[in-house]
Short mmCIF file of C-alpha atoms and ligand atoms in Angstrom, two decimals:
data_model
loop_
_atom_site.label_atom_id
_atom_site.label_comp_id
_atom_site.label_asym_id
_atom_site.label_seq_id
_atom_site.Cartn_x
_atom_site.Cartn_y
_atom_site.Cartn_z
CA MET Q 138 55.37 10.14 -104.47
CA LYS Q 139 52.91 9.91 -101.78
CA LYS Q 140 51.35 6.39 -100.90
CA VAL Q 141 47.86 6.96 -99.80
CA THR Q 142 45.55 4.85 -97.79
CA ILE Q 143 41.57 5.66 -97.90
CA LEU Q 144 39.57 4.32 -95.20
CA GLY Q 145 35.96 4.26 -96.20
CA SER Q 146 36.60 4.31 -100.02
CA THR Q 147 33.46 3.57 -101.25
CA GLY Q 148 31.74 6.62 -99.42
CA SER Q 149 31.17 10.24 -101.18
CA ILE Q 150 34.48 11.57 -100.14
CA GLY Q 151 36.69 8.14 -100.38
CA ARG Q 152 35.38 8.06 -104.11
CA GLN Q 153 36.46 11.94 -104.43
CA ALA Q 154 39.79 10.74 -102.75
CA LEU Q 155 40.50 8.52 -105.54
CA ASP Q 156 39.72 11.15 -108.14
CA VAL Q 157 42.44 13.30 -106.62
CA ILE Q 158 44.92 10.39 -106.60
CA HIS Q 159 43.68 9.81 -110.28
CA ALA Q 160 44.25 13.15 -111.30
CA HIS Q 161 47.95 13.43 -110.04
CA PRO Q 162 49.59 9.86 -111.03
CA GLU Q 163 52.96 11.69 -110.30
CA THR Q 164 52.32 12.55 -107.05
CA PHE Q 165 50.23 10.10 -105.49
CA THR Q 166 50.00 6.17 -105.46
CA LEU Q 167 47.11 4.22 -104.05
CA TYR Q 168 48.13 1.87 -101.06
CA GLY Q 169 45.13 0.70 -99.23
CA LEU Q 170 41.61 0.91 -99.45
CA SER Q 171 38.81 0.05 -97.07
CA ALA Q 172 34.90 -0.24 -96.77
CA HIS Q 173 32.42 -1.65 -94.44
CA SER Q 174 29.38 -2.22 -96.77
CA SER Q 175 28.64 -1.85 -100.33
CA GLU Q 176 30.36 -5.03 -101.20
CA GLU Q 177 29.87 -4.53 -105.17
CA ALA Q 178 31.44 -1.15 -105.14
CA PHE Q 179 34.17 -2.19 -103.04
CA CYS Q 180 34.99 -5.59 -105.29
CA GLY Q 181 34.95 -2.93 -108.24
CA GLN Q 182 37.50 -0.63 -106.59
CA LEU Q 183 39.82 -3.32 -105.99
CA LEU Q 184 39.68 -4.55 -109.44
CA ALA Q 185 40.06 -1.09 -110.89
CA GLU Q 186 42.62 0.39 -108.35
CA LYS Q 187 44.71 -2.53 -107.19
CA PRO Q 188 46.06 -1.51 -103.90
CA HIS Q 189 48.26 -3.43 -102.30
CA ARG Q 190 46.15 -3.81 -99.11
CA ALA Q 191 42.40 -3.79 -98.72
CA VAL Q 192 40.08 -4.44 -95.70
CA PHE Q 193 36.20 -5.32 -95.75
CA SER Q 194 34.33 -5.69 -92.75
CA LEU Q 195 33.40 -9.27 -94.09
CA PRO Q 196 34.79 -12.08 -95.84
CA LEU Q 197 35.25 -11.32 -99.81
CA PRO Q 198 36.90 -13.58 -102.71
CA ALA Q 199 40.06 -13.00 -103.29
CA VAL Q 200 41.41 -10.40 -105.55
CA PRO Q 201 44.70 -11.42 -107.36
CA GLY Q 202 47.64 -8.97 -106.36
CA VAL Q 203 45.49 -7.56 -103.43
CA GLU Q 204 46.34 -8.44 -99.91
CA LEU Q 205 42.57 -8.49 -98.57
CA ALA Q 206 41.76 -8.89 -94.69
CA PHE Q 207 38.55 -8.71 -92.84
CA GLY Q 208 37.11 -7.00 -89.78
CA GLU Q 209 37.93 -4.19 -87.16
CA GLU Q 210 41.32 -5.61 -86.18
CA ALA Q 211 42.24 -5.41 -89.89
CA LEU Q 212 41.38 -2.14 -90.43
CA LEU Q 213 43.38 -0.71 -87.38
CA ASP Q 214 46.37 -2.33 -88.66
CA LEU Q 215 46.01 -0.85 -92.06
CA ALA Q 216 45.20 2.47 -90.58
CA GLY Q 217 48.69 2.29 -88.91
CA ASP Q 218 50.63 0.27 -91.66
CA PRO Q 219 54.03 2.01 -91.81
CA ALA Q 220 54.24 1.87 -95.35
CA ALA Q 221 51.89 4.48 -96.05
CA ASP Q 222 52.47 8.17 -95.92
CA VAL Q 223 48.92 9.54 -95.76
CA VAL Q 224 45.76 8.01 -94.39
CA VAL Q 225 42.39 9.75 -95.91
CA LEU Q 226 39.76 8.89 -92.86
CA ALA Q 227 36.48 8.93 -94.93
CA ILE Q 228 34.66 6.48 -92.61
CA SER Q 229 31.62 8.14 -91.32
CA GLY Q 230 30.28 8.07 -87.56
CA ILE Q 231 32.15 7.25 -84.46
CA ALA Q 232 33.22 4.09 -85.91
CA ALA Q 233 36.36 6.16 -87.40
CA LEU Q 234 37.91 6.74 -83.86
CA ARG Q 235 39.78 3.74 -83.25
CA PRO Q 236 41.27 3.75 -86.78
CA LEU Q 237 42.20 7.30 -86.30
CA LEU Q 238 44.07 6.83 -82.99
CA ALA Q 239 45.63 3.65 -84.63
CA ALA Q 240 46.82 5.91 -87.22
CA LEU Q 241 47.95 8.71 -85.16
CA LYS Q 242 49.87 6.26 -83.07
CA ALA Q 243 51.61 4.89 -85.87
CA GLY Q 244 52.94 8.69 -86.76
CA LYS Q 245 50.49 9.14 -89.90
CA ARG Q 246 49.29 12.04 -91.61
CA VAL Q 247 45.79 11.83 -91.07
CA ALA Q 248 43.90 14.02 -94.05
CA ILE Q 249 40.89 13.81 -91.75
CA ALA Q 250 37.14 14.13 -93.17
CA ASN Q 251 35.38 12.32 -90.58
CA LYS Q 252 34.11 14.58 -87.50
CA GLU Q 253 32.35 12.46 -85.17
CA SER Q 254 35.94 10.85 -84.08
CA LEU Q 255 37.09 14.46 -83.25
CA VAL Q 256 34.05 15.58 -81.36
CA CYS Q 257 34.10 12.36 -79.22
CA GLY Q 258 38.04 11.66 -79.08
CA GLY Q 259 39.01 14.71 -77.60
CA ASP Q 260 41.59 14.24 -74.95
CA LEU Q 261 42.54 10.90 -76.56
CA VAL Q 262 43.39 12.36 -79.92
CA LYS Q 263 45.09 15.38 -78.18
CA ILE Q 264 47.36 12.88 -76.34
CA ALA Q 265 48.06 10.71 -79.41
CA LEU Q 266 48.87 14.03 -81.28
CA SER Q 267 51.37 14.91 -78.47
CA LYS Q 268 53.00 11.49 -78.32
CA GLY Q 269 54.05 10.99 -81.73
CA ALA Q 270 54.77 12.22 -85.49
CA GLY Q 271 51.07 11.98 -86.16
CA GLU Q 272 49.47 14.86 -87.75
CA LEU Q 273 45.80 16.07 -88.76
CA LEU Q 274 44.93 17.74 -91.69
CA PRO Q 275 41.31 19.07 -91.77
CA VAL Q 276 39.35 17.89 -95.09
CA ASP Q 277 36.03 19.09 -93.97
CA SER Q 278 35.68 22.28 -95.95
CA GLU Q 279 35.07 24.61 -93.30
CA GLN Q 280 37.87 23.34 -91.35
CA SER Q 281 40.23 23.33 -94.34
CA ALA Q 282 39.17 26.91 -94.90
CA LEU Q 283 39.77 27.92 -91.27
CA PHE Q 284 43.31 25.92 -91.30
CA GLN Q 285 44.13 27.82 -94.41
CA CYS Q 286 42.95 31.28 -93.05
CA LEU Q 287 44.68 30.87 -89.93
CA GLN Q 288 48.22 30.52 -91.84
CA ASN Q 289 47.74 34.46 -92.16
CA GLY Q 290 48.52 35.64 -88.55
CA ARG Q 291 49.38 34.31 -85.05
CA ARG Q 292 47.14 32.60 -82.72
CA GLN Q 293 47.06 35.25 -80.09
CA GLU Q 294 45.87 37.56 -83.06
CA VAL Q 295 42.87 35.80 -83.75
CA GLU Q 296 39.40 37.17 -82.27
CA LYS Q 297 37.07 34.94 -84.01
CA LEU Q 298 36.68 31.79 -86.06
CA ILE Q 299 33.51 32.23 -88.48
CA LEU Q 300 32.22 29.06 -89.41
CA THR Q 301 30.03 29.37 -92.37
CA ALA Q 302 27.09 26.89 -93.00
CA SER Q 303 24.63 26.55 -96.16
CA GLY Q 304 22.10 26.49 -93.62
CA GLY Q 305 20.39 23.23 -95.51
CA PRO Q 306 17.45 22.91 -97.50
CA PHE Q 307 14.93 24.33 -95.05
CA PHE Q 308 16.58 27.32 -93.19
CA LYS Q 309 14.02 29.52 -94.15
CA ILE Q 310 10.92 27.56 -92.99
CA LYS Q 311 9.52 28.04 -89.77
CA ARG Q 312 10.19 25.78 -87.13
CA GLU Q 313 6.46 24.04 -86.83
CA GLU Q 314 6.30 23.57 -90.91
CA LEU Q 315 9.27 21.06 -90.22
CA ARG Q 316 7.65 18.44 -88.44
CA ASP Q 317 6.46 16.55 -91.62
CA ILE Q 318 9.79 16.36 -93.43
CA THR Q 319 10.50 13.20 -95.03
CA PRO Q 320 13.66 11.78 -95.72
CA GLU Q 321 13.64 12.23 -99.41
CA GLN Q 322 13.18 15.89 -98.69
CA ALA Q 323 15.89 16.13 -95.77
CA LEU Q 324 18.33 14.59 -98.55
CA ARG Q 325 17.63 17.28 -101.10
CA HIS Q 326 20.95 19.25 -100.16
CA PRO Q 327 21.08 22.83 -101.89
CA THR Q 328 24.83 22.79 -102.84
CA TRP Q 329 26.64 19.70 -101.64
CA SER Q 330 26.38 16.31 -102.85
CA MET Q 331 27.47 14.18 -99.68
CA GLY Q 332 26.75 11.04 -97.94
CA ARG Q 333 23.35 10.25 -96.56
CA LYS Q 334 24.14 10.94 -92.80
CA ILE Q 335 25.91 14.19 -93.01
CA THR Q 336 23.21 15.54 -95.60
CA LEU Q 337 20.77 14.76 -92.87
CA ASP Q 338 23.04 16.50 -90.30
CA SER Q 339 23.17 19.37 -92.95
CA ALA Q 340 19.20 19.92 -92.87
CA THR Q 341 18.96 19.52 -88.83
CA LEU Q 342 22.05 21.55 -88.34
CA MET Q 343 23.55 19.14 -86.38
CA ASN Q 344 26.61 19.12 -88.94
CA LYS Q 345 27.31 22.51 -87.99
CA GLY Q 346 26.86 21.82 -84.16
CA LEU Q 347 29.39 19.26 -84.77
CA GLU Q 348 31.68 21.33 -86.86
CA VAL Q 349 31.51 24.20 -83.81
CA MET Q 350 32.80 21.38 -81.53
CA GLU Q 351 35.37 19.92 -84.55
CA ALA Q 352 36.71 23.23 -84.70
CA ALA Q 353 37.28 23.72 -80.95
CA ARG Q 354 39.19 20.82 -81.27
CA LEU Q 355 41.15 20.95 -84.37
CA PHE Q 356 42.59 24.39 -83.29
CA ASP Q 357 42.18 24.68 -79.64
CA PHE Q 358 39.84 27.42 -79.49
CA GLU Q 359 36.81 27.87 -76.79
CA GLY Q 360 33.25 28.06 -77.98
CA GLU Q 361 32.92 31.87 -77.32
CA GLN Q 362 35.51 32.11 -79.93
CA ILE Q 363 33.56 30.31 -82.90
CA ASP Q 364 30.56 31.96 -84.73
CA VAL Q 365 28.28 30.40 -87.30
CA LEU Q 366 27.48 32.35 -90.20
CA ILE Q 367 24.70 30.97 -92.36
CA HIS Q 368 25.73 31.65 -96.18
CA PRO Q 369 23.32 29.74 -98.54
CA GLN Q 370 25.93 29.78 -101.74
CA SER Q 371 28.57 27.77 -100.12
CA ILE Q 372 31.13 29.74 -102.08
CA VAL Q 373 32.82 31.50 -98.72
CA HIS Q 374 33.74 28.10 -96.77
CA SER Q 375 34.78 29.84 -93.25
CA MET Q 376 36.71 32.71 -92.30
CA VAL Q 377 38.86 34.10 -89.40
CA ALA Q 378 38.33 37.58 -87.92
CA TYR Q 379 41.54 39.15 -86.54
CA ARG Q 380 41.76 41.77 -83.80
CA ASP Q 381 42.50 44.30 -86.13
CA GLY Q 382 39.33 43.92 -87.90
CA THR Q 383 40.70 41.93 -90.84
CA VAL Q 384 38.80 38.89 -92.09
CA MET Q 385 40.57 36.15 -93.80
CA ALA Q 386 38.07 34.29 -96.17
CA ASN Q 387 38.56 31.05 -97.98
CA LEU Q 388 36.44 30.84 -101.21
CA SER Q 389 35.98 28.16 -104.01
CA ARG Q 390 33.51 26.52 -105.75
CA ALA Q 391 31.84 23.67 -103.68
CA ASP Q 392 33.97 20.70 -104.55
CA MET Q 393 35.33 18.43 -101.95
CA ARG Q 394 38.21 17.45 -104.00
CA LEU Q 395 39.94 21.01 -103.26
CA PRO Q 396 39.91 20.26 -99.38
CA ILE Q 397 41.02 16.41 -99.71
CA GLN Q 398 44.03 17.31 -102.15
CA TYR Q 399 45.14 20.09 -99.75
CA ALA Q 400 45.25 18.09 -96.76
CA MET Q 401 47.14 15.50 -98.88
CA THR Q 402 49.74 17.78 -100.41
CA TRP Q 403 50.08 20.79 -97.56
CA PRO Q 404 52.47 22.63 -97.35
CA ASP Q 405 52.38 22.39 -101.10
CA ARG Q 406 49.28 23.30 -103.75
CA ILE Q 407 49.21 21.86 -106.81
CA PRO Q 408 46.71 22.13 -109.60
CA SER Q 409 43.38 20.68 -108.85
CA PRO Q 410 40.87 18.69 -110.79
CA ALA Q 411 37.90 20.98 -109.32
CA ARG Q 412 36.59 23.85 -111.78
CA LYS Q 413 37.57 27.25 -110.96
CA LEU Q 414 35.90 30.12 -109.20
CA ASN Q 415 34.62 32.95 -111.36
CA LEU Q 416 33.02 35.16 -109.05
CA TRP Q 417 31.07 37.00 -111.66
CA GLU Q 418 29.21 33.82 -112.63
CA GLN Q 419 28.14 32.99 -109.19
CA PRO Q 420 24.71 34.27 -107.64
CA GLU Q 421 24.94 36.98 -105.34
CA LEU Q 422 26.55 35.86 -101.92
CA GLN Q 423 24.39 36.30 -98.97
CA PHE Q 424 24.99 35.98 -95.00
CA TYR Q 425 22.65 35.77 -92.07
CA ARG Q 426 23.08 35.04 -88.52
CA PRO Q 427 21.53 32.14 -87.10
CA ASP Q 428 18.75 32.00 -85.00
CA MET Q 429 19.75 30.25 -82.01
CA GLU Q 430 16.16 29.72 -80.60
CA ARG Q 431 15.35 27.87 -84.02
CA PHE Q 432 18.04 25.92 -84.26
CA LEU Q 433 18.31 24.09 -81.33
CA ALA Q 434 20.91 21.63 -82.89
CA LEU Q 435 23.47 24.70 -82.76
CA ARG Q 436 22.84 25.67 -79.10
CA MET Q 437 23.02 22.23 -77.89
CA ALA Q 438 26.19 21.94 -79.35
CA TYR Q 439 27.74 25.11 -77.79
CA ASP Q 440 26.32 23.91 -74.49
CA CYS Q 441 28.04 20.66 -74.64
CA LEU Q 442 31.17 22.07 -75.80
CA LYS Q 443 30.89 24.53 -72.54
CA ALA Q 444 30.08 21.57 -70.38
CA GLY Q 445 32.99 18.92 -71.96
CA GLY Q 446 33.28 15.46 -70.57
CA GLY Q 447 30.94 13.17 -72.09
CA TYR Q 448 28.53 15.79 -73.57
CA PRO Q 449 29.94 16.20 -76.97
CA VAL Q 450 29.70 12.22 -77.31
CA VAL Q 451 26.49 12.20 -76.21
CA TYR Q 452 25.10 14.99 -78.68
CA ASN Q 453 26.98 12.68 -81.24
CA GLY Q 454 25.77 9.43 -80.49
CA ALA Q 455 22.37 10.31 -79.79
CA ASN Q 456 22.33 12.05 -83.37
CA GLU Q 457 23.80 9.20 -85.14
CA ARG Q 458 20.91 6.90 -83.63
CA ALA Q 459 18.38 9.28 -84.18
CA ALA Q 460 19.42 9.61 -87.84
CA GLU Q 461 19.21 5.76 -88.49
CA LEU Q 462 15.48 6.21 -86.99
CA PHE Q 463 14.48 8.69 -88.89
CA PHE Q 464 15.63 6.79 -92.16
CA ALA Q 465 13.84 3.81 -90.81
CA GLY Q 466 10.48 6.16 -90.33
CA GLU Q 467 10.68 5.60 -86.85
CA LEU Q 468 11.08 9.26 -85.75
CA SER Q 469 10.00 12.29 -87.00
CA PHE Q 470 12.62 15.39 -88.36
CA LEU Q 471 11.93 17.45 -85.27
CA GLY Q 472 12.26 14.16 -83.27
CA ILE Q 473 16.07 13.89 -83.94
CA GLU Q 474 16.42 17.30 -82.01
CA ASP Q 475 14.18 16.37 -79.39
CA SER Q 476 15.84 12.80 -78.85
CA VAL Q 477 19.30 14.48 -78.66
CA SER Q 478 17.99 17.30 -76.39
CA TYR Q 479 16.04 14.08 -74.40
CA ALA Q 480 19.44 11.99 -74.25
CA LEU Q 481 21.56 15.13 -73.00
CA GLU Q 482 19.03 15.67 -70.19
CA LYS Q 483 19.09 12.59 -68.98
CA TYR Q 484 22.71 12.00 -68.78
CA THR Q 485 25.26 12.49 -65.84
CA ASN Q 486 28.24 13.81 -67.02
CA ARG Q 487 31.74 12.01 -66.50
CA PRO Q 488 35.51 12.20 -67.64
CA MET Q 489 36.06 10.83 -71.13
CA ASP Q 490 39.76 9.57 -70.31
CA SER Q 491 39.48 6.36 -71.71
CA LEU Q 492 38.38 4.73 -75.12
CA GLU Q 493 36.14 2.38 -73.03
CA ALA Q 494 34.28 5.50 -71.45
CA ILE Q 495 33.85 7.03 -74.82
CA LEU Q 496 32.34 3.85 -76.15
CA GLU Q 497 30.16 3.32 -73.36
CA THR Q 498 28.59 6.82 -73.13
CA ASP Q 499 27.97 6.36 -77.12
CA ALA Q 500 26.32 3.30 -76.34
CA LEU Q 501 24.48 4.98 -73.60
CA SER Q 502 23.26 8.27 -75.43
CA ARG Q 503 21.71 5.73 -78.33
CA ARG Q 504 19.83 3.53 -75.84
CA LEU Q 505 18.29 7.12 -74.54
CA VAL Q 506 17.09 7.83 -78.03
CA ASP Q 507 15.65 4.52 -78.49
CA GLU Q 508 13.86 5.32 -75.12
CA PHE Q 509 12.76 8.43 -76.24
CA ALA Q 510 11.39 7.06 -79.41
CA SER Q 511 9.28 4.38 -77.88
CA THR Q 512 7.62 6.43 -75.69
CA ARG Q 513 6.63 8.67 -78.33
CA SER Q 514 4.25 7.50 -81.29
CA PHE Q 515 5.17 8.61 -84.62
CA VAL Q 516 3.45 8.50 -87.90
P1 NAD U 698 29.31 7.79 -96.74
O1 NAD U 698 28.22 7.13 -95.87
O2 NAD U 698 29.36 8.32 -98.18
O3 NAD U 698 30.40 7.02 -96.79
C1 NAD U 698 31.15 6.16 -95.70
C2 NAD U 698 32.38 5.11 -95.68
O4 NAD U 698 32.55 4.79 -94.65
C3 NAD U 698 31.91 4.12 -96.92
O5 NAD U 698 33.17 3.75 -97.33
C4 NAD U 698 31.51 2.90 -95.73
O6 NAD U 698 31.73 1.87 -96.13
C5 NAD U 698 32.40 3.57 -94.49
N1 NAD U 698 32.09 2.87 -93.34
C6 NAD U 698 30.76 3.33 -92.47
N2 NAD U 698 30.73 2.35 -91.66
C7 NAD U 698 31.57 2.03 -91.41
C8 NAD U 698 32.06 1.46 -90.16
N3 NAD U 698 31.56 1.08 -89.15
N4 NAD U 698 33.60 0.62 -90.11
C9 NAD U 698 34.33 1.05 -91.12
N5 NAD U 698 33.93 1.57 -92.22
C10 NAD U 698 32.65 2.24 -92.00
O7 NAD U 698 30.12 9.08 -95.81
P2 NAD U 698 30.85 10.52 -96.76
O8 NAD U 698 29.39 11.51 -96.72
O9 NAD U 698 31.70 10.17 -97.66
O10 NAD U 698 31.19 11.12 -95.18
C11 NAD U 698 32.29 10.65 -94.55
C12 NAD U 698 32.78 11.52 -93.15
O11 NAD U 698 33.02 12.47 -94.02
C13 NAD U 698 31.77 11.54 -92.40
O12 NAD U 698 32.04 11.65 -91.00
C14 NAD U 698 31.23 13.01 -92.88
O13 NAD U 698 30.69 13.79 -91.66
C15 NAD U 698 32.79 13.76 -93.33
N6 NAD U 698 32.70 14.63 -94.37
C16 NAD U 698 31.88 14.14 -95.50
C17 NAD U 698 31.73 15.43 -96.29
C18 NAD U 698 31.09 15.09 -98.04
O14 NAD U 698 31.23 16.07 -98.74
N7 NAD U 698 30.56 13.80 -98.08
C19 NAD U 698 32.21 16.81 -96.23
C20 NAD U 698 32.68 17.04 -95.33
C21 NAD U 698 32.88 15.98 -93.91
MG1 MG U 699 31.68 20.90 -93.65
#
């Protein structure tokens, strides 16, 4: 029986992780839950699931049988709790970085959905992994696909990692026409149903930019060895091209419960609640090369990966802040890209050798986006 803690349990990934646990009562038992907002939904989960431990950002009324605590220190304590076997990291944004480091230091298996912490955490995550018994198992569908395809060969035999991208709802629309996109339009994702921020990131392609850096961190490859391929149907989740010309691909229906479950059970594969893929029922699978001039978000991600240091942190922090401003109606859709580009231009690189350096750089990038937004009039 594996004891599972879900950090970010009220979110899209968190709720699907609970589904996976419910589907396999003989394999998994729930140990801990945490959330940041959605008090009502979280209280509902506590009553229904009765975890041993739970952490919320603010005080909540007691729930019989649940050891309830509040705030970030309690969250870090839960992340590193020796009683749990697997920690599903489903918190969104850079807020997941400290819990990730706490879980790895405690030697946990971390089923990691959160990509912002990997993009920003770089060397700190590497050090935490090399020092202890902790392990990272990717949940992000593209990274899970790469992880699975990489099991078919040796590292030095790999020529390219090929990340697929749905392209979001606007990939065929001309750049000029993106100016007036509203949050409502940006939240209509063609193939995946996800949290608000990642759905927006998919429309701006910032998500794919983050995933290029995430893949580099997880599998230790340079940007030159990572390609992006637009695949609007989201059936092929990513591929690995080997040096003999063989390409291994990972296919399934777009259902996050598959990669969530695999990260929890690896190296075992067990039946899943997801519907099976019948290729004859699928629309034609299409693939396009992304236009790097059109998708500035992708080009900036490759540049940040190459430049290293704090650039990936600025890319992420500026994008997180720009997303908040876009949802608040204070920044246009293209303003997201433009403000990230502005923050990167203003930034002077420095090494990210401590958590403080990372958090300072994150804060700086947010201030730069605010500066950008205050100097442009929008609406
Ligand atoms: P979401 O917004 O639906 O849920 C986020 C969860 O994190 C919620 O439970 C929230 O309470 C918690 N949270 C938010 N801010 C927090 C903070 N400051 N401290 C502690 N907890 C906090 O997000 P999601 O779509 O489930 O995505 C979660 C992560 O997984 C993101 O990093 C995203 O990029 C990644 N991811 C998601 C999907 C998907 O299908 N949704 C796919 C791949 C990767
Ligand atoms: Mg993904």
